[in-house]
PDB file of C-alpha atoms in Angstrom:
ATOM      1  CA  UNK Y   9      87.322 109.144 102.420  1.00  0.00           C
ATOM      2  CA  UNK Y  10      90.348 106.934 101.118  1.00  0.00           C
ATOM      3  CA  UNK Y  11      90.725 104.094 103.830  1.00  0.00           C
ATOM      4  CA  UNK Y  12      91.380 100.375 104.318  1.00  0.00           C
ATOM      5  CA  UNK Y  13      89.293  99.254 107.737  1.00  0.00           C
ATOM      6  CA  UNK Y  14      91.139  95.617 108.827  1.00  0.00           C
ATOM      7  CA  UNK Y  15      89.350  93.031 110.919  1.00  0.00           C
ATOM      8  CA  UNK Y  16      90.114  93.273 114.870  1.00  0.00           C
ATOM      9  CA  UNK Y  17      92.609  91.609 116.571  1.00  0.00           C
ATOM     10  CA  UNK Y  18      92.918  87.962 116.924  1.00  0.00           C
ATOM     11  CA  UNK Y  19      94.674  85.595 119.128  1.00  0.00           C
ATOM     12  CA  UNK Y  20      95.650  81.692 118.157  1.00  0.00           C
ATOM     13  CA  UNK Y  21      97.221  78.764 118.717  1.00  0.00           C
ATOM     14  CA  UNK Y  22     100.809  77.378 117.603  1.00  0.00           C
ATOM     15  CA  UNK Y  23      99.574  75.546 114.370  1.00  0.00           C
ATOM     16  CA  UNK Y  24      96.611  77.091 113.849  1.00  0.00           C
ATOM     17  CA  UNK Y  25      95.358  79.561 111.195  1.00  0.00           C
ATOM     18  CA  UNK Y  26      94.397  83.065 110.974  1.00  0.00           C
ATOM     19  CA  UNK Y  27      92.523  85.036 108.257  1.00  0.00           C
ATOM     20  CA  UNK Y  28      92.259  88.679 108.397  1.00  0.00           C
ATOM     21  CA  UNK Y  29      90.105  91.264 106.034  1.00  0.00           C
ATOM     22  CA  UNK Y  30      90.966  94.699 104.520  1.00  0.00           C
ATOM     23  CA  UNK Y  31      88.008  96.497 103.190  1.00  0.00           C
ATOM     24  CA  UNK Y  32      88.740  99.398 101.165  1.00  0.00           C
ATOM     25  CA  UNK Y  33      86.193 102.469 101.161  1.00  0.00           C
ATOM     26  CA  UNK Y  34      84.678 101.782  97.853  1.00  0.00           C
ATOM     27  CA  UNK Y  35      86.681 101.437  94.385  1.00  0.00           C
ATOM     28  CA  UNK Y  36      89.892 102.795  95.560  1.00  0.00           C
ATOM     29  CA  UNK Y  37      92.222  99.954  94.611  1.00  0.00           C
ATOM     30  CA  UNK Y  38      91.223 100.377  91.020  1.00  0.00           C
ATOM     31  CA  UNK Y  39      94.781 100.347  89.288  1.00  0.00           C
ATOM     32  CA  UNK Y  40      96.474  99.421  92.633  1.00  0.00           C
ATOM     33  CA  UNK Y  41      98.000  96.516  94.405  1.00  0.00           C
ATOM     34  CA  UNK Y  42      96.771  95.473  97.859  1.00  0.00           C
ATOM     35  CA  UNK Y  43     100.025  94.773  99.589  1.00  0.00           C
ATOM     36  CA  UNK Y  44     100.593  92.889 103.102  1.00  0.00           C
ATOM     37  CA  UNK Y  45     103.173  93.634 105.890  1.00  0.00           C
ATOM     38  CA  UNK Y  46     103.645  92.737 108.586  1.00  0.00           C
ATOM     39  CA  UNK Y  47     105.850  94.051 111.824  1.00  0.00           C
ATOM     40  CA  UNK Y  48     106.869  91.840 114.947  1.00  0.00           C
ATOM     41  CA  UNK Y  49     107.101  93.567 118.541  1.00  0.00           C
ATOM     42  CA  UNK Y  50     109.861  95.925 118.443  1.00  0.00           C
ATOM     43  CA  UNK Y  51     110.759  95.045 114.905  1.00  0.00           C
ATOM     44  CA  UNK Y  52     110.808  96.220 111.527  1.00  0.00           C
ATOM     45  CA  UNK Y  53     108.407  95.912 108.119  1.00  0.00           C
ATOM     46  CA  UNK Y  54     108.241  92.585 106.264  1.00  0.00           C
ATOM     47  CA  UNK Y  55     106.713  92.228 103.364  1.00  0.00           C
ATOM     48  CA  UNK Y  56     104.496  89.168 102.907  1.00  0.00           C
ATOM     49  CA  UNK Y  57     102.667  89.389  99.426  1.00  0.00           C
ATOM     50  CA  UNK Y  58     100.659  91.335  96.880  1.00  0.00           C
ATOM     51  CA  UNK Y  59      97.576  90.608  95.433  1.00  0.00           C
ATOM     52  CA  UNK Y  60      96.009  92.605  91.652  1.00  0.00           C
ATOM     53  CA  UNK Y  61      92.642  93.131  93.045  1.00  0.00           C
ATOM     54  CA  UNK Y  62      91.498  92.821  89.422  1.00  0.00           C
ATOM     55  CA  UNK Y  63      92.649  89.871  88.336  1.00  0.00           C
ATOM     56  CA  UNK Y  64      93.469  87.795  91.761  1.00  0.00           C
ATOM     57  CA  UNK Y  65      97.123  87.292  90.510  1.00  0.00           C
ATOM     58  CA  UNK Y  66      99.537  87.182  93.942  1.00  0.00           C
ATOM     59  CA  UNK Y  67     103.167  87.078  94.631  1.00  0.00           C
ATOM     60  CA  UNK Y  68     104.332  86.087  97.614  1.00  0.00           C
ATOM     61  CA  UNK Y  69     107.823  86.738 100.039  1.00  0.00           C
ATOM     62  CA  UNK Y  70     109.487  83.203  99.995  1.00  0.00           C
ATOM     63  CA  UNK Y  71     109.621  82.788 103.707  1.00  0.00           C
ATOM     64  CA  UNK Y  72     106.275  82.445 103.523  1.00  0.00           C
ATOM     65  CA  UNK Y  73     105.614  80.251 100.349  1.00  0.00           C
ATOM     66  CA  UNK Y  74     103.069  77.741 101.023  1.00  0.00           C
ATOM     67  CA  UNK Y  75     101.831  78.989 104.033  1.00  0.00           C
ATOM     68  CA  UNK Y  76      99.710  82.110 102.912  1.00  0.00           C
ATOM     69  CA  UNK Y  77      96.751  82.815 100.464  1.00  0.00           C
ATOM     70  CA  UNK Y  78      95.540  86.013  99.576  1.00  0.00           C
ATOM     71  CA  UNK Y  79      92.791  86.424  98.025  1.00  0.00           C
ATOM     72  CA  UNK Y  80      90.092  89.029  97.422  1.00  0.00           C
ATOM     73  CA  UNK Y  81      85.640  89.718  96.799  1.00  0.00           C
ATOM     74  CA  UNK Y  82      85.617  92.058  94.597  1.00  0.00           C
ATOM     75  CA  UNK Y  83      81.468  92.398  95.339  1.00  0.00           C
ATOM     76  CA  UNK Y  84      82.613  94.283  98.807  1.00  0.00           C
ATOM     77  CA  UNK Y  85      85.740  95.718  98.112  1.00  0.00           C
ATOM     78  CA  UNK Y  86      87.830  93.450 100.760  1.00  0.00           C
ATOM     79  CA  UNK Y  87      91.106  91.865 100.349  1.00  0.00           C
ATOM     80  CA  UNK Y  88      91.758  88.635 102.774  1.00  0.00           C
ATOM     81  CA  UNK Y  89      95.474  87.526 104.267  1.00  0.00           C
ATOM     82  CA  UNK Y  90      94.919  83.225 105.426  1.00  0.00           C
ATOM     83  CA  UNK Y  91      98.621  82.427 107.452  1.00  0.00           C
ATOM     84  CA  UNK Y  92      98.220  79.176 108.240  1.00  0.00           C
ATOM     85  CA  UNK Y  93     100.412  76.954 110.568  1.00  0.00           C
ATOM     86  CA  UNK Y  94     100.855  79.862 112.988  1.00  0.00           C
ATOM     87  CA  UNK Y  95     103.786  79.286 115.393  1.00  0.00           C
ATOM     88  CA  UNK Y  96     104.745  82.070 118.416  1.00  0.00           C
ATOM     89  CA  UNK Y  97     107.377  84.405 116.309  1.00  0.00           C
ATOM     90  CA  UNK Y  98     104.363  85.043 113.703  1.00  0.00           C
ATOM     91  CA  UNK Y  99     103.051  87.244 116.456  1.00  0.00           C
ATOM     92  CA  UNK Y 100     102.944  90.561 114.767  1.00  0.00           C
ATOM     93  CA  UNK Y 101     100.442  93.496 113.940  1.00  0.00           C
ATOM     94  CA  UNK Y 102      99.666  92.562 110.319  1.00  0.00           C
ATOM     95  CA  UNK Y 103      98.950  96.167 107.665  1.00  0.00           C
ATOM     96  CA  UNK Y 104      97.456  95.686 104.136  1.00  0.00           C
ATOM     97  CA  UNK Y 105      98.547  98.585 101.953  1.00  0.00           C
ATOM     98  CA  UNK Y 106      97.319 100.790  98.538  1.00  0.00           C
ATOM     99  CA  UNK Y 107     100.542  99.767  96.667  1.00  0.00           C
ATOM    100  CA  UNK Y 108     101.314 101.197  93.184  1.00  0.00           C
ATOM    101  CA  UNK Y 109     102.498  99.302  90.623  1.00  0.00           C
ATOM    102  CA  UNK Y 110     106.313 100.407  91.392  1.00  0.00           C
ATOM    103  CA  UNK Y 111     105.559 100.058  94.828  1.00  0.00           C
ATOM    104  CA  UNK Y 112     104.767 103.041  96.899  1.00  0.00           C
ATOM    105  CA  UNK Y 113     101.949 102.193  99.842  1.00  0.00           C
ATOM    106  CA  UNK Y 114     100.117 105.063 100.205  1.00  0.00           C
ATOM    107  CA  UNK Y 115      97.172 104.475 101.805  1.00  0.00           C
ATOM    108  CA  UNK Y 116      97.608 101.367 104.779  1.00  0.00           C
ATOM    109  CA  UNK Y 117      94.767  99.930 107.023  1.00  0.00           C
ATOM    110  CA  UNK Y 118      94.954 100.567 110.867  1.00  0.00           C
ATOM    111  CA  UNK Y 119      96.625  97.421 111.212  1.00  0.00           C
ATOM    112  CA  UNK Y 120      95.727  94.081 113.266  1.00  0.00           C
ATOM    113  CA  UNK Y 121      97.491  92.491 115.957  1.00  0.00           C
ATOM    114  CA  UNK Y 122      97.767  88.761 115.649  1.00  0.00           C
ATOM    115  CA  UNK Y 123      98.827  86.776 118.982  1.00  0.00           C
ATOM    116  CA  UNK Y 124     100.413  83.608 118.783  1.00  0.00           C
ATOM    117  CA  UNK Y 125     100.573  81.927 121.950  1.00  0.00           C
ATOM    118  CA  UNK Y 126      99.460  78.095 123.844  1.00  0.00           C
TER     119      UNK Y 126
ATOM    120  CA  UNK P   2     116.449  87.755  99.707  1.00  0.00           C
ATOM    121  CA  UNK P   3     117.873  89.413 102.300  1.00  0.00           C
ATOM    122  CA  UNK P   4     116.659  92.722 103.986  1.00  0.00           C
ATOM    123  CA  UNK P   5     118.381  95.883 102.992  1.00  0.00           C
ATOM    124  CA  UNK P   6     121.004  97.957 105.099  1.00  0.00           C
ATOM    125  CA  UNK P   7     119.956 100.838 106.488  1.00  0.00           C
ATOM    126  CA  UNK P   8     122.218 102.181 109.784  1.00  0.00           C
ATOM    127  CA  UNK P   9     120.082 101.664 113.288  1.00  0.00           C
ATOM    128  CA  UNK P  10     120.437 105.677 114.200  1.00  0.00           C
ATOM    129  CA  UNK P  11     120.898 108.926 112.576  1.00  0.00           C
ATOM    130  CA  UNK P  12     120.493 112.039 114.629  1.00  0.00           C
ATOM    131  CA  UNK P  13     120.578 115.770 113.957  1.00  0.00           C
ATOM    132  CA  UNK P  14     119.406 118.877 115.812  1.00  0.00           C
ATOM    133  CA  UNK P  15     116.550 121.432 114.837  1.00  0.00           C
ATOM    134  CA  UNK P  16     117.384 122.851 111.589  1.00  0.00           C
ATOM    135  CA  UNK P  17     119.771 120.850 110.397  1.00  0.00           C
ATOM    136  CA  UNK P  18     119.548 118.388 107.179  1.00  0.00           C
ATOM    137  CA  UNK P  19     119.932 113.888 107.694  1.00  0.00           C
ATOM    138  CA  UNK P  20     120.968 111.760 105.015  1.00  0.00           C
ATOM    139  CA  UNK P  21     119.870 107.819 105.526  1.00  0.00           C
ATOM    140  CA  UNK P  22     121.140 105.434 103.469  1.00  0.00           C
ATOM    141  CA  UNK P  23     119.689 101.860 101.884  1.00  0.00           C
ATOM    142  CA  UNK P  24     121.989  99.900 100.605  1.00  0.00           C
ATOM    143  CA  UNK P  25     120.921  96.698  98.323  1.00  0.00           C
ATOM    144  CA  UNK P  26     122.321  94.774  95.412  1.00  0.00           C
ATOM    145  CA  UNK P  27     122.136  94.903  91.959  1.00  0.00           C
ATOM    146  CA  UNK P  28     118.782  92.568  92.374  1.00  0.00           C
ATOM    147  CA  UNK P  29     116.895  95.200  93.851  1.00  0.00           C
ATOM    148  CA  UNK P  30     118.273  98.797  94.758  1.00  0.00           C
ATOM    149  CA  UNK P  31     120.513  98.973  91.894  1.00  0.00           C
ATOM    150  CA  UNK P  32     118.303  97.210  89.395  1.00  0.00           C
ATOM    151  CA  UNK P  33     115.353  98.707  88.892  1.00  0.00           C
ATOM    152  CA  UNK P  34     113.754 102.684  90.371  1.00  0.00           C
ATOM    153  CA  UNK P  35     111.493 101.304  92.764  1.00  0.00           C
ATOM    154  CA  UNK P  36     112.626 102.442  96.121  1.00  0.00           C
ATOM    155  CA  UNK P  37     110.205 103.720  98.182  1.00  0.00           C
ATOM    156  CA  UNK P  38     110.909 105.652 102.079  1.00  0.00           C
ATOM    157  CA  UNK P  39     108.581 105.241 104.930  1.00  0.00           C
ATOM    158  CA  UNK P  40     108.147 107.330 108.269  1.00  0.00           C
ATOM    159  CA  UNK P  41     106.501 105.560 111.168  1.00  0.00           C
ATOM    160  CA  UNK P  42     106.069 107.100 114.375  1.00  0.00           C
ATOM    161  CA  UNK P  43     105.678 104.452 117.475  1.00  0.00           C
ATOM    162  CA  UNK P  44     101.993 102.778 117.350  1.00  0.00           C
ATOM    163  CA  UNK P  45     100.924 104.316 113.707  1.00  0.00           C
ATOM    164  CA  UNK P  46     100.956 103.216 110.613  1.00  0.00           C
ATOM    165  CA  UNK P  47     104.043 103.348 108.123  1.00  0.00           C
ATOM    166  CA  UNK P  48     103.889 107.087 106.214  1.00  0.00           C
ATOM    167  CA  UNK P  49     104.524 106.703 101.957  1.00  0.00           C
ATOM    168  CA  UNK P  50     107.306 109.354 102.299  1.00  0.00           C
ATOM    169  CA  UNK P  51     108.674 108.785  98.458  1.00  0.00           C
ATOM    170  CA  UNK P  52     108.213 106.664  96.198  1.00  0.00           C
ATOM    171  CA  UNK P  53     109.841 105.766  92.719  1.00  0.00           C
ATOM    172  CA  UNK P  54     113.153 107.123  94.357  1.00  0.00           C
ATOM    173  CA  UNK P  55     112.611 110.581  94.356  1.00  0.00           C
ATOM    174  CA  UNK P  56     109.084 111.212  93.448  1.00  0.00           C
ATOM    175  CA  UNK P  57     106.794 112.746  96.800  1.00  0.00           C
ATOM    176  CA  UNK P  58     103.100 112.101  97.276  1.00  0.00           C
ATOM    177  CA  UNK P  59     100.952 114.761  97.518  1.00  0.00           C
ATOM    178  CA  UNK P  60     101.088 116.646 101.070  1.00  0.00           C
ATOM    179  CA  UNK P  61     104.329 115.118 102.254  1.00  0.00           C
ATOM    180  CA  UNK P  62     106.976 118.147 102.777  1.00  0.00           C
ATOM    181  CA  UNK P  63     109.346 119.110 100.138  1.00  0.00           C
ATOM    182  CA  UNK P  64     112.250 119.362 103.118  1.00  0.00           C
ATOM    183  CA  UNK P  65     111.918 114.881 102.065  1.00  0.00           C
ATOM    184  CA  UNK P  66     114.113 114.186  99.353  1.00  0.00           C
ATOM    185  CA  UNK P  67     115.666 111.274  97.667  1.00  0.00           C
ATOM    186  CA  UNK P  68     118.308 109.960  95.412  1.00  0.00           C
ATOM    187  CA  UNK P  69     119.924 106.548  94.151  1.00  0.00           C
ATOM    188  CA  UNK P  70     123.332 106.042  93.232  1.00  0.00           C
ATOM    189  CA  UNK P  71     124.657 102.671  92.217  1.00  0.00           C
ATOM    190  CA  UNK P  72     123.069  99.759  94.839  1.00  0.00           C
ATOM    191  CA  UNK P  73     122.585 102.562  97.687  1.00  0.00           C
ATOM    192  CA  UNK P  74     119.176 104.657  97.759  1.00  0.00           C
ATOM    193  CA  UNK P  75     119.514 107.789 100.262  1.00  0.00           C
ATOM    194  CA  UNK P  76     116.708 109.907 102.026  1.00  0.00           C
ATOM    195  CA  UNK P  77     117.434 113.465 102.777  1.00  0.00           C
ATOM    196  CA  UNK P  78     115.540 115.567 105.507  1.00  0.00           C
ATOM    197  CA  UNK P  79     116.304 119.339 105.516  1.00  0.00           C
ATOM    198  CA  UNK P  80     115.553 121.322 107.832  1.00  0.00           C
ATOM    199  CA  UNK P  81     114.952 119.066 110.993  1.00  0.00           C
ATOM    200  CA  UNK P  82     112.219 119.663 112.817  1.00  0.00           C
ATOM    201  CA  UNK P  83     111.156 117.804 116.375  1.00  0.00           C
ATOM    202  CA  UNK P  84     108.130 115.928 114.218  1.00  0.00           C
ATOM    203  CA  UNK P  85     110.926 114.115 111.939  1.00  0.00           C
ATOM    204  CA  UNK P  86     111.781 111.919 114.706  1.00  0.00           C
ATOM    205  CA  UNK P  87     110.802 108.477 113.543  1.00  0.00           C
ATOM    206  CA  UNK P  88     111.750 105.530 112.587  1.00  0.00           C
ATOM    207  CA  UNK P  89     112.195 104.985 108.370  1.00  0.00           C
ATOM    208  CA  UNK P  90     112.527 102.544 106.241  1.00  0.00           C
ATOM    209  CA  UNK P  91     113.272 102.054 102.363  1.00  0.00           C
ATOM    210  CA  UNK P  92     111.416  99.351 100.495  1.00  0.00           C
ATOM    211  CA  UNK P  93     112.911  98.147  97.172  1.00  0.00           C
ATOM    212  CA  UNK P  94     111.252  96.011  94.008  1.00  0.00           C
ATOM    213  CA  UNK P  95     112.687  92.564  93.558  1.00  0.00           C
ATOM    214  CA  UNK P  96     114.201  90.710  90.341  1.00  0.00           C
ATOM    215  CA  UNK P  97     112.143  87.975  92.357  1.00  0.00           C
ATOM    216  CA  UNK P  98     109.114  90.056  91.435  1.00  0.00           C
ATOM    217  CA  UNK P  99     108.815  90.694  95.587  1.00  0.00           C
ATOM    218  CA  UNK P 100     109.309  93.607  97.465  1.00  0.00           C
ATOM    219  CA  UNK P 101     111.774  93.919 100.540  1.00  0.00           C
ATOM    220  CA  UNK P 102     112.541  96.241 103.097  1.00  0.00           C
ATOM    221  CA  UNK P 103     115.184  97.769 105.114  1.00  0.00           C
ATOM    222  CA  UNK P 104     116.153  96.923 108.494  1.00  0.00           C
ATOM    223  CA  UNK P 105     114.560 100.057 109.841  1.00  0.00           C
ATOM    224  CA  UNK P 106     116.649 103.500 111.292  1.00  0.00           C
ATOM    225  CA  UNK P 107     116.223 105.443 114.054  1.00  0.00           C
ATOM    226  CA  UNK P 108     116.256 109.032 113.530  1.00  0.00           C
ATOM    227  CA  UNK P 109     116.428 111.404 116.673  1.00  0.00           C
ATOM    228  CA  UNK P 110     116.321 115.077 116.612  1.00  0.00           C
ATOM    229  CA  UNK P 111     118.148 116.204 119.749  1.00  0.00           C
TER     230      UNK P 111
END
């Protein structure tokens, strides 16, 4: 079965960091993109980043240059999303995505919800 | 770069056919043929719905179309049924090499 299984749900403090895992159900990012979006209470999709799980190459959404790593082990077939310096409006339920080259996303993981709060 | 425009509602009773629209620049709609739609229903996971403008994934109804003309990217649903109603968004490639999406619409079949 195609499927990306994301870590649980975390909760954290302004400034600190969070890193959450997407494992994908054996080799099915071969010739994808792992994509990461993310979607605030009652908001819509933002796109964070991309990462080739080949070659570890990433791009990332400006607004959050310098703040996020992606990175991947290819030995499990798991993709990771680090957001550091977490402040309260980066409270969100977090997807990573099957992404073709153009762009399409179409196979997502369940999604985890990441709680900001002191 | 700024999200893309997409109108907060659309409605349309049983039978009948929608047209939202996704409206970008010529940095990202109008550039390149890399707009993809999305369904999401409340709690689940966004839906690929098309991708590549007007191409469909396999299993997602033919009564999903879509088209690009100029900076503006449009999904079409024909033949409304109460399951459509959703919220969708459009997702465009960047000159920026980055992806961005719309603001998100509303659609309610009455």
């Amino acid at each position: 079965q195609v499927q990306l299984v994301q870590s649980g749900a975390e909760v954290r403090k302004p400034g600190a960091s969070v890193k959450i895992s997407c494992k994908a159900s054996g080799d099915i990012l071969t010739g994808y993109y792992l994509h990461w979006v993310r979607q605030a209470p009652g908001q819509g999709l933002e796109w964070m980043g991309r990462i080739n799980p080949n070659s570890g190459g990433t791009n990332y959404a400006q607004n959050f240059q310098g703040r996020v790593t992606m990175t991947r082990d290819t030995s499990i077939s798991t993709a990771y999303m680090e957001l550091r310096r977490l402040r309260s409006d980066d409270t969100a339920v977090y997807y990573c995505a099957r992404t073709y080259s153009s762009g399409g996303s179409d196979v997502w993981g369940q999604g985890t919800t990441v709680t900001v709060s002191s | 770069q700024s999200a893309l425009t997409q109108p907060a509602s659309v409605s349309g009773s049983p039978g009948q056919s929608i047209t939202i629209s996704c409206t970008g620049t010529s940095s990202d709609v109008g550039g390149y043929n890399y707009v993809s739609w999305y369904q999401q229903h409340p709690g689940k996971a966004p839906k690929l719905m098309i991708f590549d403008v007007s191409k469909r994934p396999s299993g997602v109804s033919n009564r999903f179309s879509g088209s690009k003309s100029g900076n503006t990217a449009s999904l079409t649903i024909s033949g409304l049924q109460a399951e459509d109603e959703a919220d969708y968004y459009c997702s465009s490639y960047t000159s920026s090499i980055t992806w961005v999406f719309g603001g998100g619409t509303k659609l309610t079949v009455l």
